[in-house]
Short mmCIF file of C-alpha atoms and ligand atoms in Angstrom, two decimals:
data_model
loop_
_atom_site.label_atom_id
_atom_site.label_comp_id
_atom_site.label_asym_id
_atom_site.label_seq_id
_atom_site.Cartn_x
_atom_site.Cartn_y
_atom_site.Cartn_z
CA MET C 1 -13.28 -24.06 -10.57
CA LYS C 2 -10.56 -21.45 -11.00
CA THR C 3 -8.13 -21.56 -8.09
CA ILE C 4 -5.12 -19.28 -7.88
CA LEU C 5 -2.19 -19.36 -5.49
CA ALA C 6 -0.53 -15.92 -5.30
CA ILE C 7 2.75 -14.67 -3.87
CA GLU C 8 3.69 -11.12 -2.87
CA SER C 9 7.33 -10.44 -2.02
CA SER C 10 8.07 -6.96 -3.39
CA CYS C 11 9.32 -5.35 -0.17
CA ASP C 12 9.45 -6.67 3.39
CA ASP C 13 6.31 -8.80 3.69
CA THR C 14 6.27 -12.40 2.51
CA SER C 15 2.66 -13.17 1.71
CA ALA C 16 0.69 -15.98 0.04
CA ALA C 17 -3.03 -16.23 -0.69
CA VAL C 18 -5.50 -18.54 -2.38
CA ILE C 19 -8.49 -17.25 -4.32
CA GLN C 20 -11.19 -19.44 -5.85
CA ASP C 21 -13.65 -18.16 -8.46
CA GLY C 22 -13.04 -14.62 -7.15
CA TRP C 23 -13.53 -15.48 -3.45
CA LEU C 24 -10.60 -15.21 -1.09
CA LEU C 25 -10.02 -18.49 0.76
CA SER C 26 -6.80 -17.75 2.66
CA MET C 27 -4.09 -15.17 3.19
CA VAL C 28 -0.91 -15.64 5.21
CA THR C 29 1.71 -12.92 5.70
CA ALA C 30 5.05 -13.03 7.49
CA ASN C 31 6.23 -9.54 8.45
CA GLN C 32 9.94 -8.94 8.81
CA ASN C 33 11.03 -7.47 12.11
CA VAL C 34 14.72 -7.32 11.15
CA HIS C 35 14.32 -3.80 9.67
CA LYS C 36 12.86 -2.09 12.75
CA LYS C 37 16.11 -0.80 14.18
CA TYR C 38 17.47 0.44 10.82
CA GLY C 39 14.76 3.05 10.17
CA GLY C 40 13.93 1.49 6.79
CA VAL C 41 14.01 -1.76 4.82
CA VAL C 42 17.50 -3.23 4.33
CA PRO C 43 17.23 -4.92 0.90
CA GLU C 44 19.73 -7.70 1.56
CA LEU C 45 18.08 -8.67 4.85
CA ALA C 46 14.65 -8.55 3.17
CA SER C 47 15.72 -11.03 0.44
CA ARG C 48 17.10 -13.45 3.01
CA ALA C 49 13.97 -13.27 5.15
CA HIS C 50 11.78 -13.91 2.07
CA GLN C 51 13.88 -16.96 1.27
CA ALA C 52 13.43 -18.29 4.79
CA ASN C 53 9.68 -17.51 4.95
CA ILE C 54 8.34 -18.34 1.52
CA VAL C 55 7.90 -22.11 1.82
CA PRO C 56 6.16 -22.12 5.23
CA VAL C 57 3.96 -19.14 4.24
CA ILE C 58 2.82 -20.85 1.03
CA ASP C 59 2.33 -24.17 2.76
CA THR C 60 0.10 -22.56 5.40
CA ALA C 61 -1.91 -20.58 2.82
CA ILE C 62 -2.69 -23.78 0.87
CA LYS C 63 -3.65 -25.66 4.05
CA ASP C 64 -5.78 -22.76 5.39
CA ALA C 65 -7.63 -22.59 2.07
CA GLY C 66 -8.51 -26.28 2.35
CA VAL C 67 -7.37 -26.99 -1.20
CA LYS C 68 -4.91 -29.51 -2.63
CA ILE C 69 -1.94 -28.51 -4.76
CA SER C 70 -3.57 -30.42 -7.63
CA ASP C 71 -6.61 -28.05 -7.38
CA ILE C 72 -4.48 -24.98 -8.24
CA SER C 73 -5.10 -23.70 -11.78
CA ALA C 74 -2.37 -21.00 -11.88
CA ILE C 75 0.38 -19.43 -9.79
CA ALA C 76 0.53 -15.63 -9.56
CA PHE C 77 3.41 -13.47 -8.40
CA THR C 78 4.39 -9.82 -8.10
CA ARG C 79 6.75 -8.97 -10.96
CA GLY C 80 7.43 -5.40 -9.76
CA PRO C 81 7.85 -2.61 -8.85
CA GLY C 82 9.81 -3.30 -5.69
CA LEU C 83 13.19 -4.42 -4.39
CA LEU C 84 14.89 -6.64 -6.96
CA GLY C 85 16.27 -9.20 -4.50
CA SER C 86 12.88 -9.51 -2.80
CA LEU C 87 10.99 -9.85 -6.07
CA LEU C 88 13.41 -12.52 -7.32
CA VAL C 89 12.48 -14.84 -4.46
CA GLY C 90 8.78 -14.73 -5.41
CA VAL C 91 9.36 -14.92 -9.18
CA SER C 92 11.75 -17.86 -8.85
CA PHE C 93 9.43 -19.72 -6.51
CA ALA C 94 6.55 -19.19 -8.94
CA LYS C 95 8.61 -20.60 -11.83
CA GLY C 96 9.54 -23.71 -9.86
CA PHE C 97 5.94 -24.22 -8.70
CA ALA C 98 4.56 -23.75 -12.23
CA LEU C 99 7.02 -26.23 -13.73
CA ALA C 100 6.58 -28.82 -10.99
CA ASN C 101 2.79 -28.74 -11.24
CA ASN C 102 2.47 -28.02 -14.95
CA ILE C 103 0.30 -24.91 -14.45
CA PRO C 104 0.55 -21.41 -15.99
CA MET C 105 2.12 -18.37 -14.33
CA ILE C 106 0.45 -14.96 -14.03
CA GLU C 107 2.53 -11.83 -13.40
CA VAL C 108 1.01 -8.93 -11.46
CA ASN C 109 2.03 -5.30 -11.11
CA HIS C 110 2.15 -4.52 -7.39
CA LEU C 111 0.31 -1.19 -7.82
CA HIS C 112 -2.44 -2.82 -9.82
CA GLY C 113 -2.70 -5.21 -6.87
CA HIS C 114 -3.28 -2.38 -4.38
CA ILE C 115 -6.23 -1.19 -6.49
CA ALA C 116 -7.55 -4.75 -6.88
CA ALA C 117 -7.64 -4.95 -3.05
CA LEU C 118 -10.80 -2.84 -3.32
CA PHE C 119 -12.52 -5.78 -5.05
CA LEU C 120 -11.55 -8.51 -2.56
CA LYS C 121 -14.45 -10.45 -1.13
CA GLU C 122 -14.74 -13.20 1.44
CA LYS C 123 -17.73 -15.46 2.07
CA GLY C 124 -19.95 -14.11 4.86
CA ILE C 125 -18.46 -10.58 4.82
CA ALA C 126 -20.48 -7.73 3.28
CA HIS C 127 -18.67 -5.98 0.43
CA THR C 128 -19.46 -3.47 -2.32
CA ASP C 129 -17.21 -3.21 -5.39
CA PRO C 130 -16.38 0.31 -6.65
CA GLN C 131 -18.21 1.26 -9.85
CA PHE C 132 -16.18 2.35 -12.89
CA PRO C 133 -14.97 4.98 -13.49
CA PHE C 134 -13.62 5.80 -10.04
CA LEU C 135 -10.72 7.74 -8.53
CA THR C 136 -8.15 6.01 -6.32
CA LEU C 137 -5.77 7.77 -3.99
CA LEU C 138 -2.94 5.22 -3.92
CA VAL C 139 -0.73 5.99 -0.95
CA SER C 140 2.06 3.61 0.04
CA GLY C 141 5.69 3.56 1.11
CA GLY C 142 6.87 3.92 -2.49
CA HIS C 143 4.00 5.68 -4.29
CA THR C 144 1.53 8.53 -4.00
CA GLN C 145 -0.75 8.81 -6.98
CA ILE C 146 -4.28 9.71 -7.96
CA ILE C 147 -5.44 7.17 -10.50
CA LEU C 148 -8.49 7.34 -12.72
CA VAL C 149 -9.63 3.73 -12.92
CA LYS C 150 -11.74 3.30 -16.06
CA SER C 151 -12.05 -0.48 -15.95
CA PHE C 152 -10.20 -3.31 -14.25
CA PHE C 153 -7.42 -3.05 -16.82
CA GLU C 154 -7.64 0.58 -17.94
CA LYS C 155 -6.07 3.16 -15.67
CA GLU C 156 -4.65 6.63 -15.96
CA ILE C 157 -2.37 8.31 -13.41
CA ILE C 158 -3.73 11.85 -13.25
CA GLY C 159 -1.60 13.13 -10.38
CA GLU C 160 1.46 11.97 -8.46
CA THR C 161 4.25 12.94 -6.14
CA ILE C 162 7.21 14.76 -7.58
CA ASP C 163 9.49 13.51 -4.78
CA ASP C 164 8.73 11.43 -1.65
CA ALA C 165 5.71 9.20 -1.15
CA ALA C 166 3.23 9.81 1.71
CA GLY C 167 4.42 6.62 3.45
CA GLU C 168 7.99 7.90 3.25
CA ALA C 169 6.86 11.13 4.92
CA PHE C 170 5.54 9.04 7.83
CA ASP C 171 8.61 6.78 7.92
CA LYS C 172 11.16 9.61 7.67
CA THR C 173 9.36 11.62 10.37
CA ALA C 174 9.46 8.56 12.60
CA LYS C 175 13.19 8.24 11.99
CA ILE C 176 13.74 11.91 12.92
CA LEU C 177 11.73 11.31 16.12
CA GLY C 178 13.76 8.19 16.95
CA LEU C 179 10.82 5.82 16.36
CA PRO C 180 11.30 2.39 14.71
CA TYR C 181 10.42 1.48 11.09
CA PRO C 182 7.72 1.47 9.74
CA GLY C 183 6.74 4.83 11.20
CA GLY C 184 3.16 5.04 9.90
CA PRO C 185 1.42 2.73 12.37
CA LEU C 186 3.17 4.28 15.42
CA ILE C 187 2.56 7.87 14.33
CA ASP C 188 -1.08 6.90 13.77
CA LYS C 189 -1.26 5.47 17.31
CA TYR C 190 0.43 8.45 19.02
CA SER C 191 -1.61 10.95 16.97
CA LYS C 192 -4.76 9.77 18.71
CA LEU C 193 -3.28 11.11 21.96
CA GLY C 194 -2.04 14.47 20.66
CA ASN C 195 -3.23 17.87 19.49
CA PRO C 196 -3.15 18.07 15.64
CA LYS C 197 -3.29 21.90 15.65
CA ARG C 198 -0.35 22.44 18.04
CA PHE C 199 2.41 22.75 15.40
CA LYS C 200 1.90 24.05 11.86
CA PHE C 201 3.87 23.03 8.76
CA SER C 202 3.46 24.90 5.49
CA LYS C 203 1.94 23.21 2.45
CA PRO C 204 4.00 22.43 -0.69
CA LYS C 205 3.49 24.44 -3.87
CA VAL C 206 2.95 21.99 -6.74
CA GLY C 207 0.28 21.34 -9.39
CA ASP C 208 -3.31 21.02 -8.07
CA ILE C 209 -3.36 17.23 -8.20
CA ASP C 210 0.35 16.56 -7.71
CA PHE C 211 2.09 15.99 -4.40
CA SER C 212 5.40 16.87 -2.75
CA PHE C 213 6.50 15.66 0.67
CA SER C 214 10.24 16.35 0.73
CA GLY C 215 9.71 19.96 1.90
CA LEU C 216 7.61 18.74 4.82
CA LYS C 217 10.33 16.29 5.83
CA THR C 218 12.95 19.09 5.78
CA ALA C 219 10.63 21.43 7.70
CA ILE C 220 10.14 18.78 10.40
CA LEU C 221 13.87 18.08 10.54
CA TYR C 222 14.76 21.78 11.07
CA PHE C 223 11.88 22.32 13.48
CA ILE C 224 12.99 19.41 15.70
CA ARG C 225 16.65 20.48 15.45
CA ASP C 226 15.82 24.07 16.54
CA GLU C 227 13.50 23.02 19.38
CA HIS C 228 16.04 20.43 20.54
CA LYS C 229 18.64 23.21 20.95
CA LYS C 230 16.27 25.04 23.33
CA ASN C 231 15.09 21.92 25.15
CA PRO C 232 16.87 18.56 24.73
CA ASN C 233 13.72 16.79 25.98
CA PHE C 234 11.46 18.51 23.42
CA VAL C 235 10.62 15.37 21.41
CA LYS C 236 10.02 13.25 24.49
CA GLU C 237 7.81 15.86 26.14
CA ASN C 238 5.79 16.66 22.99
CA LEU C 239 5.82 13.37 21.07
CA TYR C 240 2.04 12.97 20.81
CA ASP C 241 1.46 16.57 19.67
CA ILE C 242 4.30 16.36 17.12
CA CYS C 243 2.91 13.10 15.68
CA ALA C 244 -0.65 14.46 15.58
CA SER C 245 0.49 17.70 13.89
CA VAL C 246 2.62 15.90 11.26
CA GLN C 247 -0.13 13.41 10.52
CA PHE C 248 -2.65 16.24 10.23
CA SER C 249 -0.39 18.02 7.70
CA ILE C 250 0.07 14.89 5.57
CA ILE C 251 -3.66 14.10 5.59
CA ASP C 252 -4.53 17.71 4.78
CA ILE C 253 -2.32 17.60 1.66
CA LEU C 254 -3.81 14.25 0.55
CA ILE C 255 -7.41 15.43 1.02
CA GLU C 256 -6.83 18.74 -0.73
CA LYS C 257 -5.42 17.02 -3.83
CA LEU C 258 -8.09 14.36 -3.89
CA THR C 259 -10.77 17.04 -3.64
CA ASN C 260 -9.14 18.85 -6.58
CA ALA C 261 -9.19 15.61 -8.59
CA VAL C 262 -12.90 15.10 -7.87
CA LEU C 263 -13.65 18.67 -8.97
CA LYS C 264 -11.50 18.35 -12.09
CA THR C 265 -12.94 15.01 -13.27
CA GLY C 266 -16.48 15.32 -11.88
CA ILE C 267 -16.11 11.74 -10.59
CA LYS C 268 -17.50 11.24 -7.09
CA GLU C 269 -16.83 7.51 -6.79
CA VAL C 270 -13.67 7.69 -4.65
CA ALA C 271 -11.36 5.04 -3.19
CA ILE C 272 -8.11 4.80 -1.25
CA ALA C 273 -5.52 2.05 -1.40
CA GLY C 274 -1.98 1.24 -0.24
CA GLY C 275 -0.30 1.01 3.16
CA VAL C 276 -1.06 4.60 4.22
CA SER C 277 -4.78 3.94 3.69
CA ALA C 278 -4.53 1.99 6.98
CA ASN C 279 -4.17 5.35 8.72
CA SER C 280 -7.13 5.92 11.03
CA GLY C 281 -6.92 9.72 10.78
CA LEU C 282 -7.03 9.53 6.97
CA ARG C 283 -9.90 7.04 7.01
CA ASN C 284 -11.95 9.23 9.39
CA ARG C 285 -11.25 12.40 7.48
CA LEU C 286 -12.21 10.73 4.19
CA LYS C 287 -15.49 9.52 5.67
CA ALA C 288 -16.28 13.08 6.79
CA GLU C 289 -15.37 14.54 3.37
CA ALA C 290 -17.43 11.87 1.59
CA GLU C 291 -20.43 12.67 3.75
CA GLU C 292 -20.10 16.41 3.18
CA ASN C 293 -19.46 16.24 -0.58
CA ASP C 294 -21.63 13.25 -1.53
CA TRP C 295 -18.74 11.01 -2.53
CA VAL C 296 -19.30 7.28 -2.76
CA LEU C 297 -16.31 6.14 -0.72
CA HIS C 298 -14.50 2.78 -0.85
CA ILE C 299 -11.96 1.96 1.82
CA PRO C 300 -10.24 -1.43 1.70
CA GLU C 301 -10.51 -3.67 4.71
CA PHE C 302 -7.65 -2.90 7.11
CA LYS C 303 -5.81 -6.19 6.48
CA PHE C 304 -5.79 -5.51 2.70
CA THR C 305 -4.24 -2.03 2.92
CA THR C 306 -0.57 -2.93 3.44
CA ASP C 307 1.26 -5.37 1.18
CA ASN C 308 -0.51 -8.73 0.88
CA ALA C 309 -0.91 -11.56 -1.60
CA ALA C 310 -4.73 -11.45 -1.61
CA MET C 311 -4.59 -8.32 -3.79
CA ILE C 312 -2.16 -10.07 -6.14
CA ALA C 313 -4.50 -13.07 -6.29
CA MET C 314 -7.48 -10.83 -7.15
CA THR C 315 -5.61 -9.13 -9.99
CA ALA C 316 -4.47 -12.52 -11.27
CA TYR C 317 -8.02 -13.87 -11.16
CA HIS C 318 -9.10 -11.21 -13.67
CA LYS C 319 -6.06 -11.98 -15.81
CA LEU C 320 -6.89 -15.68 -15.71
CA LEU C 321 -10.38 -14.92 -17.03
CA ARG C 322 -8.66 -13.19 -19.99
CA ARG C 323 -6.10 -16.05 -20.24
CA GLU C 324 -3.23 -13.58 -19.79
CA PHE C 325 -0.35 -15.85 -18.85
CA THR C 326 3.37 -15.23 -18.43
CA GLU C 327 6.30 -16.99 -20.11
CA HIS C 328 8.86 -18.89 -18.02
CA THR C 329 11.55 -16.49 -19.26
CA VAL C 330 9.98 -13.64 -17.24
CA THR C 331 12.28 -11.57 -15.03
CA ALA C 332 11.54 -9.46 -11.96
CA GLU C 333 11.40 -5.71 -12.73
CA ALA C 334 12.28 -3.37 -9.86
CA ARG C 335 10.89 -0.40 -11.81
CA LEU C 336 7.98 -2.10 -13.55
CA LYS C 337 5.69 0.53 -15.08
CA ASP C 338 2.40 0.26 -16.86
CA ILE C 339 -0.23 -0.35 -14.23
O1 KG4 D 1 1.66 -0.60 0.66
P1 KG4 D 1 2.73 -0.80 1.65
O2 KG4 D 1 2.59 -1.93 2.64
O3 KG4 D 1 4.11 -1.01 0.93
C1 KG4 D 1 4.48 -0.34 -0.23
O4 KG4 D 1 4.05 -0.77 -1.33
O5 KG4 D 1 5.20 0.67 -0.07
O6 KG4 D 1 2.93 0.58 2.43
C2 KG4 D 1 3.85 0.70 3.45
C3 KG4 D 1 3.77 2.11 3.98
C4 KG4 D 1 4.86 2.46 5.00
O7 KG4 D 1 5.42 3.69 4.63
C5 KG4 D 1 4.09 2.55 6.30
O8 KG4 D 1 4.66 3.47 7.24
C6 KG4 D 1 2.74 3.02 5.83
O9 KG4 D 1 2.51 2.30 4.65
N1 KG4 D 1 1.68 2.72 6.81
C7 KG4 D 1 0.99 3.69 7.45
C8 KG4 D 1 0.11 3.03 8.35
N2 KG4 D 1 0.29 1.68 8.21
C9 KG4 D 1 1.26 1.52 7.26
N3 KG4 D 1 1.05 5.04 7.36
C10 KG4 D 1 0.23 5.74 8.14
N4 KG4 D 1 -0.62 5.18 9.04
C11 KG4 D 1 -0.71 3.85 9.18
N5 KG4 D 1 -1.57 3.31 10.06
ZN1 ZN D 2 2.54 -1.85 -1.56
#
């Protein structure tokens, strides 16, 4: 049996998971609340929290999986991209664990992991893998890309943001509105109570499958500043409509670009991945578009959208089958490329 223990520590979630012969057995994630009041992740605080959380998180993942340490065939970890101090905690733990148990290490690119989340399966839960080639809209706090996935290991980025990521657009809007970090989940929640057509924000002018969100952020900033001058209670009185309108604008941009990518490539097998794919408005809109345009749509299970070690474990499982192991001299890479 091939059993992998995986660690994800690239940003502010400390996560561990165990996968056996391609089936997920356990996943444990400790979220860090320390960043809420700062409007974004504070790298130094994130590293410390990882250091405090990593041993109990791993211990629980192994126990939940019902395996023994001696059953583990390899230890996987996120090498990058991400925050260096956060990555170092996971990489260093993996080295210690590999040496102590005399097992190989497997490095994983975090973005590859988000795509691999689409292939995660658990016993007793219905699941359909995407068929190659397929398009993935990868939308997270750090990335916004359209990726042509040709096989598990062959990918091509065919469109991407020229500035901010979609998740940043949510998080920065939340900050402007005085909401805590991360902004996405709260904006999602408030949007359900508001009118998405109340306020209009103009669309960016970039290539047909590229993205830009910095203009939207500035437009929101100026809009709120101007309205605040007229009515100091503007945000409070219109919070739900503002959230719904901003979310509608972000989703509209994402859908337009994805539609362009489908038309350009002729590929109708379509998937989403990354933290923003948790957004209920985006998920609903995608389902409607898929229905209308005959796309075969793959949406990861909610718990696999934001950062988690299960997706790292799944990527590592495929690497284990190819015997792609990592040397003990490996270092964390904040800007790791080559997904
Ligand atoms: O993939 P992820 O956990 O971390 C990165 O690799 O960046 O994505 C985090 C991002 C944050 O920007 C967060 O606000 C956003 O995902 N996010 C959401 C939702 N849940 C998380 N954005 C919109 N709606 C949500 N429900
Ligand atoms: Zn991520």
